[in-house]
Each structure stands twice: as C-alpha cells, then as structure tokens.
Short mmCIF file of N, CA, C and O in Angstrom, two decimals:
data_model
loop_
_atom_site.label_atom_id
_atom_site.label_comp_id
_atom_site.label_asym_id
_atom_site.label_seq_id
_atom_site.Cartn_x
_atom_site.Cartn_y
_atom_site.Cartn_z
N MET H 39 0.86 -1.20 0.06
CA MET H 39 0.09 0.09 0.01
C MET H 39 0.91 1.21 -0.04
O MET H 39 1.89 1.28 0.48
N ASP H 40 0.43 2.18 -0.66
CA ASP H 40 1.07 3.59 -0.75
C ASP H 40 0.12 4.56 -0.25
O ASP H 40 -1.08 4.42 -0.20
N THR H 41 0.61 5.79 0.13
CA THR H 41 -0.17 6.81 0.54
C THR H 41 0.17 8.11 -0.08
O THR H 41 1.40 8.29 -0.44
N MET H 42 -0.73 8.85 -0.61
CA MET H 42 -0.70 10.11 -1.37
C MET H 42 -1.55 11.26 -0.83
O MET H 42 -2.55 11.11 -0.21
N ASN H 43 -1.01 12.41 -0.69
CA ASN H 43 -1.75 13.63 -0.38
C ASN H 43 -2.14 14.38 -1.49
O ASN H 43 -1.29 14.74 -2.29
N ILE H 44 -3.30 14.84 -1.53
CA ILE H 44 -3.82 15.75 -2.78
C ILE H 44 -4.63 16.87 -2.15
O ILE H 44 -5.44 16.66 -1.36
N SER H 45 -4.43 17.96 -2.66
CA SER H 45 -5.11 19.21 -2.42
C SER H 45 -6.45 19.18 -2.65
O SER H 45 -6.81 18.91 -3.84
N VAL H 46 -7.28 19.50 -1.55
CA VAL H 46 -8.71 19.50 -1.82
C VAL H 46 -9.29 21.04 -1.54
O VAL H 46 -10.58 21.33 -1.40
N GLU H 47 -8.43 22.01 -1.64
CA GLU H 47 -8.66 23.32 -1.27
C GLU H 47 -9.76 23.93 -2.21
O GLU H 47 -9.60 23.93 -3.36
N GLY H 48 -10.87 24.41 -1.77
CA GLY H 48 -11.83 24.80 -2.50
C GLY H 48 -12.89 23.98 -3.15
O GLY H 48 -13.77 24.25 -3.95
N LEU H 49 -12.65 22.63 -2.80
CA LEU H 49 -13.43 21.54 -3.39
C LEU H 49 -14.44 21.17 -2.36
O LEU H 49 -14.41 21.33 -1.16
N ASN H 50 -15.47 20.40 -2.77
CA ASN H 50 -16.47 19.80 -1.92
C ASN H 50 -16.02 18.42 -1.51
O ASN H 50 -15.75 17.52 -2.28
N VAL H 51 -15.52 18.35 -0.26
CA VAL H 51 -14.99 17.25 0.49
C VAL H 51 -15.63 16.05 0.34
O VAL H 51 -15.01 15.00 -0.04
N ASN H 52 -17.00 16.04 0.30
CA ASN H 52 -17.90 14.78 0.29
C ASN H 52 -17.72 14.33 -1.32
O ASN H 52 -17.62 13.18 -1.47
N THR H 53 -17.63 15.08 -2.37
CA THR H 53 -17.60 14.76 -3.70
C THR H 53 -16.28 14.28 -3.96
O THR H 53 -16.14 13.15 -4.57
N VAL H 54 -15.30 14.70 -3.39
CA VAL H 54 -13.80 14.29 -3.74
C VAL H 54 -13.73 12.97 -2.89
O VAL H 54 -13.30 11.90 -3.71
N THR H 55 -14.29 12.75 -1.96
CA THR H 55 -14.16 11.44 -1.05
C THR H 55 -14.89 10.49 -1.85
O THR H 55 -14.33 9.45 -2.05
N LYS H 56 -16.02 10.54 -2.22
CA LYS H 56 -16.73 9.75 -3.15
C LYS H 56 -16.18 9.27 -4.43
O LYS H 56 -16.00 8.11 -4.64
N ALA H 57 -15.63 10.38 -4.97
CA ALA H 57 -14.83 10.01 -6.39
C ALA H 57 -13.60 9.20 -6.07
O ALA H 57 -13.42 8.24 -6.79
N LEU H 58 -12.82 9.38 -5.02
CA LEU H 58 -11.77 8.62 -4.73
C LEU H 58 -12.00 7.24 -4.24
O LEU H 58 -11.40 6.29 -4.66
N LYS H 59 -13.08 7.11 -3.54
CA LYS H 59 -13.39 5.78 -3.01
C LYS H 59 -14.00 4.96 -4.13
O LYS H 59 -14.08 3.60 -3.88
N SER H 60 -14.44 5.48 -5.03
CA SER H 60 -15.00 4.73 -6.12
C SER H 60 -13.90 4.14 -7.22
O SER H 60 -14.46 3.25 -8.02
N ILE H 61 -12.69 4.43 -7.04
CA ILE H 61 -11.71 3.97 -7.71
C ILE H 61 -11.16 2.71 -7.43
O ILE H 61 -10.69 2.54 -6.09
N ARG H 62 -11.01 1.71 -8.26
CA ARG H 62 -10.47 0.33 -7.94
C ARG H 62 -8.94 0.46 -7.26
O ARG H 62 -8.08 1.25 -8.06
N GLY H 63 -8.81 0.06 -6.25
CA GLY H 63 -7.45 0.14 -5.60
C GLY H 63 -7.27 0.91 -4.59
O GLY H 63 -6.31 1.11 -3.80
N VAL H 64 -8.31 1.87 -4.31
CA VAL H 64 -8.16 2.89 -3.28
C VAL H 64 -8.69 2.18 -2.02
O VAL H 64 -9.86 1.50 -1.90
N ALA H 65 -7.87 2.08 -0.90
CA ALA H 65 -8.24 1.45 0.33
C ALA H 65 -8.90 2.51 1.24
O ALA H 65 -9.61 1.95 2.14
N GLY H 66 -8.34 3.60 1.30
CA GLY H 66 -9.03 4.47 2.12
C GLY H 66 -8.75 6.00 1.91
O GLY H 66 -7.69 6.32 1.14
N VAL H 67 -9.65 6.83 2.37
CA VAL H 67 -9.45 8.23 2.01
C VAL H 67 -9.85 9.01 3.38
O VAL H 67 -10.91 8.78 3.95
N ASP H 68 -9.03 9.93 3.85
CA ASP H 68 -9.05 10.55 4.96
C ASP H 68 -8.81 11.95 4.59
O ASP H 68 -7.95 12.35 3.74
N VAL H 69 -9.73 12.97 5.07
CA VAL H 69 -9.55 14.44 4.82
C VAL H 69 -9.15 15.32 5.94
O VAL H 69 -9.71 15.08 7.11
N ASP H 70 -8.03 15.89 5.76
CA ASP H 70 -7.72 16.87 6.80
C ASP H 70 -8.14 18.34 6.37
O ASP H 70 -7.50 18.90 5.50
N LEU H 71 -9.20 18.69 6.97
CA LEU H 71 -9.70 20.13 6.66
C LEU H 71 -8.88 21.24 7.12
O LEU H 71 -8.81 22.20 6.26
N SER H 72 -8.06 20.97 8.02
CA SER H 72 -7.19 22.10 8.42
C SER H 72 -5.95 22.37 7.50
O SER H 72 -5.50 23.34 7.28
N GLU H 73 -5.60 21.26 6.90
CA GLU H 73 -4.59 21.33 5.74
C GLU H 73 -5.15 21.36 4.31
O GLU H 73 -4.30 21.55 3.47
N ASN H 74 -6.43 20.99 4.28
CA ASN H 74 -7.07 21.17 2.74
C ASN H 74 -6.39 19.91 2.02
O ASN H 74 -6.19 20.17 0.90
N LEU H 75 -6.29 18.72 2.65
CA LEU H 75 -5.69 17.58 2.06
C LEU H 75 -6.63 16.50 2.25
O LEU H 75 -7.06 16.19 3.19
N ALA H 76 -6.64 15.59 1.04
CA ALA H 76 -7.15 14.22 1.08
C ALA H 76 -5.92 13.32 1.20
O ALA H 76 -4.91 13.50 0.43
N ILE H 77 -6.04 12.49 2.23
CA ILE H 77 -4.88 11.49 2.27
C ILE H 77 -5.36 10.24 1.77
O ILE H 77 -6.39 9.78 2.56
N VAL H 78 -4.87 9.59 0.74
CA VAL H 78 -5.43 8.68 0.10
C VAL H 78 -4.46 7.41 0.27
O VAL H 78 -3.22 7.42 -0.15
N THR H 79 -5.00 6.28 0.60
CA THR H 79 -4.22 5.09 0.67
C THR H 79 -4.79 4.14 -0.33
O THR H 79 -5.85 3.97 -0.70
N PHE H 80 -3.79 3.71 -1.04
CA PHE H 80 -4.15 2.90 -2.43
C PHE H 80 -3.09 1.78 -2.62
O PHE H 80 -1.90 1.87 -2.12
N ASP H 81 -3.60 0.73 -3.45
CA ASP H 81 -2.65 -0.18 -4.01
C ASP H 81 -2.04 0.13 -5.29
O ASP H 81 -2.68 0.29 -6.30
N GLU H 82 -0.77 0.35 -5.11
CA GLU H 82 0.07 1.08 -6.24
C GLU H 82 0.19 -0.01 -7.53
O GLU H 82 0.48 0.46 -8.63
N THR H 83 -0.29 -1.31 -7.33
CA THR H 83 -0.23 -2.16 -8.37
C THR H 83 -1.57 -2.08 -9.15
O THR H 83 -1.75 -2.62 -10.24
N GLU H 84 -2.62 -1.33 -8.58
CA GLU H 84 -3.93 -1.35 -9.33
C GLU H 84 -4.20 0.20 -9.76
O GLU H 84 -5.05 0.29 -10.62
N VAL H 85 -3.57 1.08 -9.06
CA VAL H 85 -3.87 2.63 -9.47
C VAL H 85 -2.69 3.49 -9.19
O VAL H 85 -1.78 3.01 -8.26
N ASN H 86 -2.59 4.52 -10.01
CA ASN H 86 -1.45 5.31 -9.64
C ASN H 86 -1.87 6.88 -9.33
O ASN H 86 -3.05 7.22 -9.36
N GLY H 87 -0.87 7.68 -8.81
CA GLY H 87 -1.16 8.89 -8.64
C GLY H 87 -1.85 9.74 -9.52
O GLY H 87 -2.62 10.71 -9.28
N ASP H 88 -1.49 9.68 -10.80
CA ASP H 88 -2.12 10.37 -11.89
C ASP H 88 -3.54 10.26 -12.07
O ASP H 88 -4.42 11.25 -12.26
N VAL H 89 -4.06 8.93 -11.83
CA VAL H 89 -5.40 8.58 -11.81
C VAL H 89 -6.30 9.31 -10.65
O VAL H 89 -7.17 9.97 -10.70
N LEU H 90 -5.48 9.13 -9.57
CA LEU H 90 -6.05 9.86 -8.27
C LEU H 90 -6.28 11.47 -8.44
O LEU H 90 -7.44 11.95 -8.21
N ARG H 91 -5.21 12.07 -8.96
CA ARG H 91 -5.25 13.53 -9.16
C ARG H 91 -6.33 13.85 -10.16
O ARG H 91 -7.14 14.84 -10.07
N ARG H 92 -6.38 13.10 -11.30
CA ARG H 92 -7.39 13.40 -12.31
C ARG H 92 -8.81 13.22 -11.80
O ARG H 92 -9.73 14.01 -12.08
N ALA H 93 -9.01 12.36 -10.77
CA ALA H 93 -10.37 12.12 -10.17
C ALA H 93 -10.69 13.27 -9.37
O ALA H 93 -11.81 13.81 -9.43
N VAL H 94 -9.69 13.89 -8.67
CA VAL H 94 -10.02 15.04 -7.78
C VAL H 94 -10.19 16.24 -8.63
O VAL H 94 -11.04 16.91 -8.39
N MET H 95 -9.48 16.41 -9.75
CA MET H 95 -9.62 17.55 -10.66
C MET H 95 -11.04 17.44 -11.27
O MET H 95 -11.63 18.47 -11.77
N GLY H 96 -11.59 16.38 -11.58
CA GLY H 96 -12.77 16.22 -12.36
C GLY H 96 -14.05 16.49 -11.39
O GLY H 96 -14.99 16.77 -11.86
N THR H 97 -13.62 16.75 -10.04
CA THR H 97 -14.60 17.21 -9.13
C THR H 97 -14.81 18.79 -9.13
O THR H 97 -15.78 19.41 -8.60
N LYS H 98 -13.81 19.23 -9.73
CA LYS H 98 -14.03 20.92 -9.84
C LYS H 98 -15.16 21.36 -10.63
O LYS H 98 -15.23 20.85 -11.83
N HIS H 99 -15.93 22.47 -10.29
CA HIS H 99 -17.00 22.88 -11.13
C HIS H 99 -16.77 24.36 -11.39
O HIS H 99 -16.25 25.23 -10.51
#
C-alpha cells in the first residue's frame, strides 16, 4: 500500500471522497480540513497517482 496527499482546497470534500473511493485500488480516504488535504491510501499495483489526481480535478466545477 502507498499513501498520497492531494490538495482539496476549494472543493466539496464529500464529492472528492466519493470520487476517490469509487476507484479500484483505493483502500481509504481521510480528509484533513485544517490542511485542505485528502490523504489517500491505495494499492500501487492497481492505481497510480495520476489517476487519483485526475479524479480530484474532475470534481471541480
């Protein structure tokens, strides 16, 4: 398992969390609102950081 921090500043945290959790290989998502970060735990054999970042960017409106 690997962990990655992704900025969620200005984004809807619930939408970001739902989008990340729907990705195969994501084991967990924790959000630190004080730091505006999503801490994503994932299986690097199933998904990579680019996919996770694109999922977060896709939640911007």
